[in-house]
Amino acid sequence: MTDTTFTPRVFSGIKPSGGLTLGNYLGAIKRFVGMQGQMETIYCVVDMHAITVWQDPKELANMTREVAAGYLAAGLDPSQSILFNQSQVAAHAELGWIFNCVARVGWMNRMTQFKDKAGSNAEKVSLGLYAYPSLMAADILLYHATHVPVGEDQKQHVELTRDIAAKFNHDYKTDFFPMTTPVIEGPAMRIMNLRDGTKKMSKSGESDMERINMTDDADKIAKKFKKAKTDPEPLPETVEGLADRPEARNLVEIYAALDDTTPEAVIAQYPGAGWGTFKPALADLAVAKLAPISEEMARLMDDPAEIDRILAVGSDKARAIAEPILKKTYDIVGLLRSS
Ligand code: AQP
């Protein structure tokens, strides 16, 4: 349920932890752009989240620019949306610390993304990776955001954000933070790995063949879809026939999301089609949709100073919203501000 006592405001972010994937595009960026103009929109390159795992310092600033270029190339308009990188607004880290003191260890222990990422190595991963969801809560609540468009994988973290807001409000006897709504809708909420339909497509997945990168050229996209794992059956006659066929369902959902339609409509267009027909059609559609974006990303990346300028303007605008909210939080908590 949406908290109607707060002005509608969207916040979401993407980590510059590698090149953007088709999952980031369909599950996040395309939807972020679609929400522009409907309400106030704030979009972030969450570089402080990226360093929860090792990032080469020489690459990180460039990856941050590349994610910003991805947003811009996909249609984000900096005169309509605030676009900035997280580390330029120190209030994220400051509120993140306060929320570390509100969130409970038991809550963090239930975060499935941490379990997936840490795997059997939990003793050796960074404390930041474990605390990541409370920094994410700070990213959202620092702007009193009411709506957070995310892919399915981030749903649990937005629910934790609500738990943190509710506990803060309860402990300090206030109604200062909103109950944020996760916005998870459409056919592409969880794009899967092309080599294993049970795993999410990720920037940092081991093999490049398991993901489509937003910067892949037409040949690469065609090759990756051609080699994508499928079962031997052709497409079914109805969408119900995709149940228990994760790889087939994934390719149909990708097609639907790229074509702004539904899996039902895709199956109606290709009933009983073999992979030799469907995969090339999917590759052609992906190239048609992604090529203009990747060309624009390349053009933007040729002028890093302009990207930095856009991020600086966005950071100023973000600070203007965040700082009063942080100051009020300090007052509520009783942290002395004597200047
Ligand atoms: N496969 C996906 N399908 C749908 N949505 C996805 N998102 C990411 N992968 C998919 C959505 O993209 C937004 C930004 O995510 P992120 O980059 O900040 O973090 P992530 O979810 O951890 O992404 P990756 O690609 O898996 O990064 P790595 O490999 O570095 O950890 C979010 O809204 C997310 O839901």
CSV table of C-alpha atoms and ligand atoms in Angstrom, one decimal:
chain,number,residue,atom,x,y,z
A,1,MET,CA,0.0,0.0,0.0
A,2,THR,CA,1.3,3.5,-0.9
A,3,ASP,CA,1.9,6.0,1.9
A,4,THR,CA,-0.3,8.9,0.9
A,5,THR,CA,0.8,11.3,3.6
A,6,PHE,CA,4.1,12.0,1.6
A,7,THR,CA,4.5,13.7,-1.8
A,8,PRO,CA,4.9,10.9,-4.4
A,9,ARG,CA,8.6,10.6,-5.2
A,10,VAL,CA,10.5,7.8,-7.0
A,11,PHE,CA,14.1,6.8,-6.1
A,12,SER,CA,16.1,3.9,-7.5
A,13,GLY,CA,19.7,3.1,-8.2
A,14,ILE,CA,22.2,0.9,-10.1
A,15,LYS,CA,25.6,-0.3,-8.9
A,16,PRO,CA,28.6,0.4,-11.2
A,17,SER,CA,29.9,-3.1,-10.5
A,18,GLY,CA,30.4,-4.0,-14.1
A,19,GLY,CA,28.9,-3.3,-17.5
A,20,LEU,CA,25.1,-2.9,-17.6
A,21,THR,CA,23.1,-6.0,-18.7
A,22,LEU,CA,19.8,-6.6,-20.4
A,23,GLY,CA,18.5,-7.4,-16.9
A,24,ASN,CA,19.4,-3.9,-15.7
A,25,TYR,CA,17.9,-2.4,-18.7
A,26,LEU,CA,14.6,-4.3,-18.7
A,27,GLY,CA,14.2,-4.7,-15.0
A,28,ALA,CA,15.3,-1.2,-14.1
A,29,ILE,CA,16.4,1.6,-16.5
A,30,LYS,CA,13.6,1.2,-19.1
A,31,ARG,CA,11.0,1.4,-16.3
A,32,PHE,CA,12.8,4.3,-14.6
A,33,VAL,CA,12.6,6.3,-17.8
A,34,GLY,CA,8.9,5.3,-18.1
A,35,MET,CA,8.2,6.9,-14.7
A,36,GLN,CA,9.6,10.2,-15.7
A,37,GLY,CA,7.0,13.0,-15.8
A,38,GLN,CA,4.5,10.9,-13.7
A,39,MET,CA,6.1,12.1,-10.4
A,40,GLU,CA,9.3,13.5,-9.1
A,41,THR,CA,12.1,11.0,-10.1
A,42,ILE,CA,15.6,10.6,-8.5
A,43,TYR,CA,18.0,8.1,-10.0
A,44,CYS,CA,21.4,7.2,-8.6
A,45,VAL,CA,24.6,5.4,-9.6
A,46,VAL,CA,25.2,3.7,-6.2
A,47,ASP,CA,29.0,3.6,-6.3
A,48,MET,CA,29.2,3.0,-2.5
A,49,HIS,CA,27.3,-0.2,-2.9
A,50,ALA,CA,29.7,-1.3,-5.7
A,51,ILE,CA,32.7,-1.3,-3.3
A,52,THR,CA,31.0,-3.9,-1.0
A,53,VAL,CA,33.0,-6.2,-3.3
A,54,TRP,CA,36.4,-5.3,-4.7
A,55,GLN,CA,36.5,-2.7,-7.4
A,56,ASP,CA,39.6,-1.6,-9.2
A,57,PRO,CA,39.9,2.1,-8.4
A,58,LYS,CA,41.1,2.8,-12.0
A,59,GLU,CA,37.9,1.3,-13.3
A,60,LEU,CA,35.3,2.4,-10.8
A,61,ALA,CA,35.0,6.1,-11.8
A,62,ASN,CA,34.7,5.0,-15.4
A,63,MET,CA,32.0,2.4,-14.6
A,64,THR,CA,30.2,5.1,-12.7
A,65,ARG,CA,30.2,7.2,-15.8
A,66,GLU,CA,29.2,4.3,-18.0
A,67,VAL,CA,26.1,3.6,-15.8
A,68,ALA,CA,25.2,7.3,-16.0
A,69,ALA,CA,25.6,7.1,-19.8
A,70,GLY,CA,23.3,4.1,-19.8
A,71,TYR,CA,20.6,6.0,-18.0
A,72,LEU,CA,21.0,9.0,-20.3
A,73,ALA,CA,21.2,7.0,-23.5
A,74,ALA,CA,18.0,5.1,-22.6
A,75,GLY,CA,16.1,8.4,-22.3
A,76,LEU,CA,16.7,9.8,-18.8
A,77,ASP,CA,16.3,13.5,-19.1
A,78,PRO,CA,18.4,15.4,-16.5
A,79,SER,CA,16.0,18.3,-16.7
A,80,GLN,CA,13.1,16.0,-15.6
A,81,SER,CA,14.9,13.6,-13.2
A,82,ILE,CA,17.7,14.1,-10.7
A,83,LEU,CA,20.7,11.9,-11.8
A,84,PHE,CA,23.8,11.7,-9.5
A,85,ASN,CA,26.3,9.3,-8.0
A,86,GLN,CA,25.8,8.3,-4.4
A,87,SER,CA,29.3,9.1,-3.0
A,88,GLN,CA,28.9,12.8,-3.9
A,89,VAL,CA,26.1,13.1,-1.4
A,90,ALA,CA,27.6,12.2,2.0
A,91,ALA,CA,24.2,12.1,3.7
A,92,HIS,CA,23.7,8.6,2.3
A,93,ALA,CA,26.6,7.2,4.5
A,94,GLU,CA,25.5,9.3,7.5
A,95,LEU,CA,21.9,8.1,7.4
A,96,GLY,CA,23.2,4.6,6.6
A,97,TRP,CA,25.1,4.6,9.9
A,98,ILE,CA,21.9,5.6,11.9
A,99,PHE,CA,20.0,2.8,10.1
A,100,ASN,CA,22.8,0.3,11.0
A,101,CYS,CA,21.8,1.1,14.6
A,102,VAL,CA,18.1,0.6,13.8
A,103,ALA,CA,18.2,-2.6,11.7
A,104,ARG,CA,18.5,-5.9,13.6
A,105,VAL,CA,21.2,-8.5,12.9
A,106,GLY,CA,18.4,-11.1,12.7
A,107,TRP,CA,16.8,-9.1,9.8
A,108,MET,CA,20.1,-9.0,7.9
A,109,ASN,CA,20.6,-12.7,8.4
A,110,ARG,CA,17.4,-13.3,6.4
A,111,MET,CA,18.6,-11.4,3.3
A,112,THR,CA,18.8,-14.0,0.5
A,113,GLN,CA,21.0,-11.8,-1.7
A,114,PHE,CA,23.7,-11.8,1.0
A,115,LYS,CA,23.4,-15.6,1.3
A,116,ASP,CA,23.7,-16.0,-2.5
A,117,LYS,CA,26.6,-13.6,-2.8
A,118,ALA,CA,28.5,-14.7,0.2
A,119,GLY,CA,27.9,-18.4,-0.4
A,120,SER,CA,30.2,-20.6,1.7
A,121,ASN,CA,32.6,-17.7,2.0
A,122,ALA,CA,30.5,-15.7,4.5
A,123,GLU,CA,33.3,-15.2,7.0
A,124,LYS,CA,35.5,-13.6,4.4
A,125,VAL,CA,33.2,-11.1,2.7
A,126,SER,CA,33.1,-7.5,3.6
A,127,LEU,CA,31.0,-6.1,6.5
A,128,GLY,CA,29.7,-3.7,3.9
A,129,LEU,CA,28.2,-6.5,1.9
A,130,TYR,CA,26.3,-7.6,5.0
A,131,ALA,CA,25.1,-4.1,5.9
A,132,TYR,CA,24.3,-3.2,2.2
A,133,PRO,CA,20.5,-3.3,2.8
A,134,SER,CA,20.6,-0.7,5.5
A,135,LEU,CA,22.6,1.7,3.3
A,136,MET,CA,20.0,1.0,0.6
A,137,ALA,CA,17.2,1.9,3.1
A,138,ALA,CA,19.1,5.2,3.7
A,139,ASP,CA,19.4,5.8,-0.1
A,140,ILE,CA,15.6,5.6,-0.3
A,141,LEU,CA,14.5,7.2,2.9
A,142,LEU,CA,16.9,10.1,2.6
A,143,TYR,CA,14.5,11.4,-0.1
A,144,HIS,CA,11.3,10.3,1.6
A,145,ALA,CA,10.8,8.2,-1.5
A,146,THR,CA,7.3,6.7,-1.8
A,147,HIS,CA,8.0,4.5,-4.8
A,148,VAL,CA,11.0,2.3,-5.7
A,149,PRO,CA,11.0,0.6,-9.1
A,150,VAL,CA,13.2,-2.5,-8.8
A,151,GLY,CA,13.6,-6.0,-10.2
A,152,GLU,CA,12.3,-9.0,-8.3
A,153,ASP,CA,15.8,-9.6,-6.7
A,154,GLN,CA,15.6,-6.3,-4.8
A,155,LYS,CA,12.1,-6.8,-3.4
A,156,GLN,CA,13.3,-8.2,0.0
A,157,HIS,CA,15.6,-5.1,0.4
A,158,VAL,CA,12.7,-2.7,-0.1
A,159,GLU,CA,10.6,-4.7,2.4
A,160,LEU,CA,13.5,-4.3,4.8
A,161,THR,CA,13.5,-0.5,4.1
A,162,ARG,CA,9.9,-0.5,5.3
A,163,ASP,CA,10.8,-2.5,8.4
A,164,ILE,CA,13.6,0.1,9.2
A,165,ALA,CA,11.3,3.0,8.7
A,166,ALA,CA,8.6,1.4,10.9
A,167,LYS,CA,11.1,0.6,13.7
A,168,PHE,CA,12.6,4.1,13.5
A,169,ASN,CA,9.2,5.7,13.6
A,170,HIS,CA,8.1,3.5,16.5
A,171,ASP,CA,11.3,3.8,18.6
A,172,TYR,CA,11.4,7.6,18.2
A,173,LYS,CA,7.6,8.1,18.4
A,174,THR,CA,7.4,9.9,15.1
A,175,ASP,CA,6.0,9.4,11.6
A,176,PHE,CA,9.0,11.0,9.9
A,177,PHE,CA,9.8,8.2,7.4
A,178,PRO,CA,7.3,6.9,4.8
A,179,MET,CA,6.4,3.3,4.1
A,180,THR,CA,7.9,3.0,0.7
A,181,THR,CA,6.2,0.8,-2.0
A,182,PRO,CA,8.3,-1.5,-4.2
A,183,VAL,CA,7.2,-1.1,-7.8
A,184,ILE,CA,7.7,-4.5,-9.4
A,185,GLU,CA,5.5,-5.0,-12.5
A,186,GLY,CA,5.8,-6.1,-16.1
A,187,PRO,CA,7.2,-9.2,-17.8
A,188,ALA,CA,10.9,-8.6,-17.1
A,189,MET,CA,11.2,-8.5,-13.3
A,190,ARG,CA,13.7,-11.3,-13.2
A,191,ILE,CA,15.7,-11.9,-16.4
A,192,MET,CA,17.6,-15.1,-16.1
A,193,ASN,CA,21.1,-16.2,-17.1
A,194,LEU,CA,21.2,-17.4,-20.7
A,195,ARG,CA,23.2,-20.5,-19.7
A,196,ASP,CA,21.2,-21.5,-16.7
A,197,GLY,CA,17.5,-20.5,-16.4
A,198,THR,CA,17.5,-20.9,-12.7
A,199,LYS,CA,20.0,-18.1,-12.1
A,200,LYS,CA,19.6,-14.4,-12.4
A,201,MET,CA,21.4,-12.6,-15.3
A,202,SER,CA,24.1,-10.5,-13.4
A,203,LYS,CA,26.8,-8.0,-14.4
A,204,SER,CA,29.3,-10.0,-12.4
A,205,GLY,CA,28.4,-13.5,-13.5
A,206,GLU,CA,31.3,-15.7,-14.5
A,207,SER,CA,30.9,-16.0,-18.2
A,208,ASP,CA,30.1,-13.2,-20.7
A,209,MET,CA,28.0,-15.7,-22.7
A,210,GLU,CA,25.4,-15.9,-19.8
A,211,ARG,CA,24.4,-12.2,-20.2
A,212,ILE,CA,23.6,-9.6,-22.9
A,213,ASN,CA,25.6,-6.5,-22.2
A,214,MET,CA,24.0,-3.1,-23.2
A,215,THR,CA,27.2,-2.5,-25.2
A,216,ASP,CA,27.2,-5.8,-27.1
A,217,ASP,CA,27.2,-5.4,-30.9
A,218,ALA,CA,24.7,-7.2,-33.2
A,219,ASP,CA,27.0,-10.2,-33.9
A,220,LYS,CA,27.5,-10.8,-30.2
A,221,ILE,CA,23.8,-10.5,-29.4
A,222,ALA,CA,22.9,-13.0,-32.2
A,223,LYS,CA,25.7,-15.4,-31.0
A,224,LYS,CA,24.6,-15.3,-27.4
A,225,PHE,CA,20.9,-15.9,-28.1
A,226,LYS,CA,21.9,-18.7,-30.6
A,227,LYS,CA,23.9,-20.4,-27.9
A,228,ALA,CA,21.4,-19.7,-25.1
A,229,LYS,CA,20.4,-22.9,-23.3
A,230,THR,CA,16.9,-24.2,-24.1
A,231,ASP,CA,15.1,-27.5,-23.8
A,232,PRO,CA,14.5,-29.5,-27.0
A,233,GLU,CA,10.8,-28.7,-27.3
A,234,PRO,CA,9.5,-26.0,-29.5
A,235,LEU,CA,7.5,-23.1,-28.1
A,236,PRO,CA,4.1,-24.2,-26.7
A,237,GLU,CA,0.7,-23.2,-28.1
A,238,THR,CA,-0.3,-21.4,-24.9
A,239,VAL,CA,1.6,-19.5,-22.2
A,240,GLU,CA,0.7,-22.2,-19.6
A,241,GLY,CA,3.0,-24.5,-21.6
A,242,LEU,CA,6.0,-22.5,-20.4
A,243,ALA,CA,5.6,-23.7,-16.8
A,244,ASP,CA,8.6,-25.8,-15.7
A,245,ARG,CA,10.5,-24.6,-18.7
A,246,PRO,CA,12.7,-21.8,-17.2
A,247,GLU,CA,14.9,-21.2,-20.2
A,248,ALA,CA,12.1,-21.1,-22.7
A,249,ARG,CA,10.0,-18.8,-20.4
A,250,ASN,CA,13.0,-16.5,-20.0
A,251,LEU,CA,13.5,-16.0,-23.7
A,252,VAL,CA,9.7,-15.4,-24.2
A,253,GLU,CA,9.7,-12.9,-21.3
A,254,ILE,CA,12.7,-11.0,-22.8
A,255,TYR,CA,11.0,-10.8,-26.1
A,256,ALA,CA,7.8,-9.5,-24.4
A,257,ALA,CA,9.6,-6.9,-22.4
A,258,LEU,CA,11.6,-5.6,-25.4
A,259,ASP,CA,8.5,-5.4,-27.5
A,260,ASP,CA,6.4,-3.8,-24.8
A,261,THR,CA,3.9,-6.7,-24.9
A,262,THR,CA,3.0,-9.7,-22.8
A,263,PRO,CA,4.3,-13.3,-22.9
A,264,GLU,CA,0.7,-14.4,-24.0
A,265,ALA,CA,1.0,-12.1,-27.1
A,266,VAL,CA,4.5,-13.5,-27.9
A,267,ILE,CA,3.2,-17.1,-27.8
A,268,ALA,CA,0.2,-16.1,-29.9
A,269,GLN,CA,2.6,-14.7,-32.4
A,270,TYR,CA,5.0,-17.7,-32.4
A,271,PRO,CA,2.7,-20.7,-31.5
A,272,GLY,CA,4.7,-23.9,-31.7
A,273,ALA,CA,7.7,-22.2,-33.3
A,274,GLY,CA,11.1,-23.9,-33.2
A,275,TRP,CA,14.2,-22.3,-31.7
A,276,GLY,CA,15.6,-21.9,-35.2
A,277,THR,CA,12.8,-19.4,-35.8
A,278,PHE,CA,12.4,-17.8,-32.5
A,279,LYS,CA,16.0,-17.2,-31.4
A,280,PRO,CA,16.9,-15.2,-34.6
A,281,ALA,CA,13.7,-13.1,-34.2
A,282,LEU,CA,14.6,-12.4,-30.6
A,283,ALA,CA,18.1,-11.4,-31.6
A,284,ASP,CA,16.8,-9.1,-34.3
A,285,LEU,CA,14.4,-7.4,-31.8
A,286,ALA,CA,17.2,-7.0,-29.2
A,287,VAL,CA,19.5,-5.5,-31.7
A,288,ALA,CA,16.8,-3.1,-32.9
A,289,LYS,CA,16.1,-1.9,-29.4
A,290,LEU,CA,19.6,-1.9,-27.9
A,291,ALA,CA,21.7,-0.6,-30.9
A,292,PRO,CA,20.5,3.0,-30.7
A,293,ILE,CA,21.1,3.0,-26.9
A,294,SER,CA,24.6,1.5,-27.1
A,295,GLU,CA,25.5,3.9,-29.9
A,296,GLU,CA,24.4,6.8,-27.7
A,297,MET,CA,26.3,5.4,-24.7
A,298,ALA,CA,29.5,5.3,-26.8
A,299,ARG,CA,28.9,8.9,-27.9
A,300,LEU,CA,28.4,10.1,-24.3
A,301,MET,CA,31.4,8.2,-23.1
A,302,ASP,CA,33.5,10.2,-25.6
A,303,ASP,CA,32.9,13.2,-23.4
A,304,PRO,CA,33.4,12.2,-19.8
A,305,ALA,CA,33.6,15.8,-18.7
A,306,GLU,CA,30.0,16.3,-19.8
A,307,ILE,CA,28.8,13.3,-17.8
A,308,ASP,CA,30.7,14.6,-14.8
A,309,ARG,CA,29.0,17.9,-15.2
A,310,ILE,CA,25.5,16.3,-15.3
A,311,LEU,CA,26.4,14.3,-12.2
A,312,ALA,CA,27.6,17.4,-10.3
A,313,VAL,CA,24.4,19.3,-11.1
A,314,GLY,CA,22.3,16.2,-10.0
A,315,SER,CA,24.4,15.9,-6.8
A,316,ASP,CA,23.7,19.5,-5.9
A,317,LYS,CA,19.9,18.9,-6.4
A,318,ALA,CA,20.0,15.7,-4.4
A,319,ARG,CA,21.9,17.3,-1.5
A,320,ALA,CA,19.2,20.1,-1.4
A,321,ILE,CA,16.6,17.5,-0.7
A,322,ALA,CA,18.7,15.1,1.4
A,323,GLU,CA,20.4,17.5,3.9
A,324,PRO,CA,17.3,18.9,5.6
A,325,ILE,CA,15.9,15.3,6.0
A,326,LEU,CA,19.3,14.2,7.5
A,327,LYS,CA,19.3,17.2,9.8
A,328,LYS,CA,15.8,16.5,11.0
A,329,THR,CA,16.8,12.8,11.6
A,330,TYR,CA,19.8,13.9,13.7
A,331,ASP,CA,17.4,16.1,15.8
A,332,ILE,CA,15.0,13.2,16.2
A,333,VAL,CA,17.8,10.9,17.3
A,334,GLY,CA,19.3,13.5,19.6
A,335,LEU,CA,22.7,13.9,17.8
A,336,LEU,CA,23.9,17.4,18.8
A,337,ARG,CA,24.3,19.9,16.0
A,338,SER,CA,25.9,23.0,17.5
A,339,SER,CA,26.7,24.8,14.3
B,1,AQP,N1,18.4,-10.1,-14.1
B,1,AQP,C1,17.7,-9.0,-13.8
B,1,AQP,N2,16.4,-9.0,-14.1
B,1,AQP,C2,15.6,-7.9,-13.7
B,1,AQP,N3,16.1,-6.9,-13.0
B,1,AQP,C3,17.4,-6.9,-12.7
B,1,AQP,N4,18.2,-6.0,-12.0
B,1,AQP,C4,19.4,-6.5,-12.0
B,1,AQP,N5,19.5,-7.7,-12.6
B,1,AQP,C5,18.3,-7.9,-13.0
B,1,AQP,C6,17.7,-4.8,-11.5
B,1,AQP,O1,18.6,-3.7,-11.9
B,1,AQP,C7,18.6,-2.8,-10.8
B,1,AQP,C8,20.0,-2.4,-10.4
B,1,AQP,O2,20.6,-3.6,-9.9
B,1,AQP,P1,22.1,-3.4,-9.3
B,1,AQP,O3,23.1,-3.4,-10.4
B,1,AQP,O4,22.2,-2.3,-8.4
B,1,AQP,O5,22.2,-4.7,-8.4
B,1,AQP,P2,22.0,-6.2,-8.7
B,1,AQP,O6,20.6,-6.5,-8.7
B,1,AQP,O7,22.9,-7.0,-7.7
B,1,AQP,O8,22.5,-6.4,-10.2
B,1,AQP,P3,23.6,-7.4,-10.8
B,1,AQP,O9,23.6,-7.2,-12.2
B,1,AQP,O10,23.3,-8.8,-10.3
B,1,AQP,O11,24.9,-6.9,-10.2
B,1,AQP,P4,26.1,-7.6,-9.5
B,1,AQP,O12,26.4,-8.8,-10.4
B,1,AQP,O13,27.3,-6.7,-9.5
B,1,AQP,O14,25.7,-8.0,-8.1
B,1,AQP,C9,17.8,-3.3,-9.6
B,1,AQP,O15,16.5,-2.7,-9.6
B,1,AQP,C10,17.7,-4.8,-10.0
B,1,AQP,O16,16.5,-5.3,-9.4
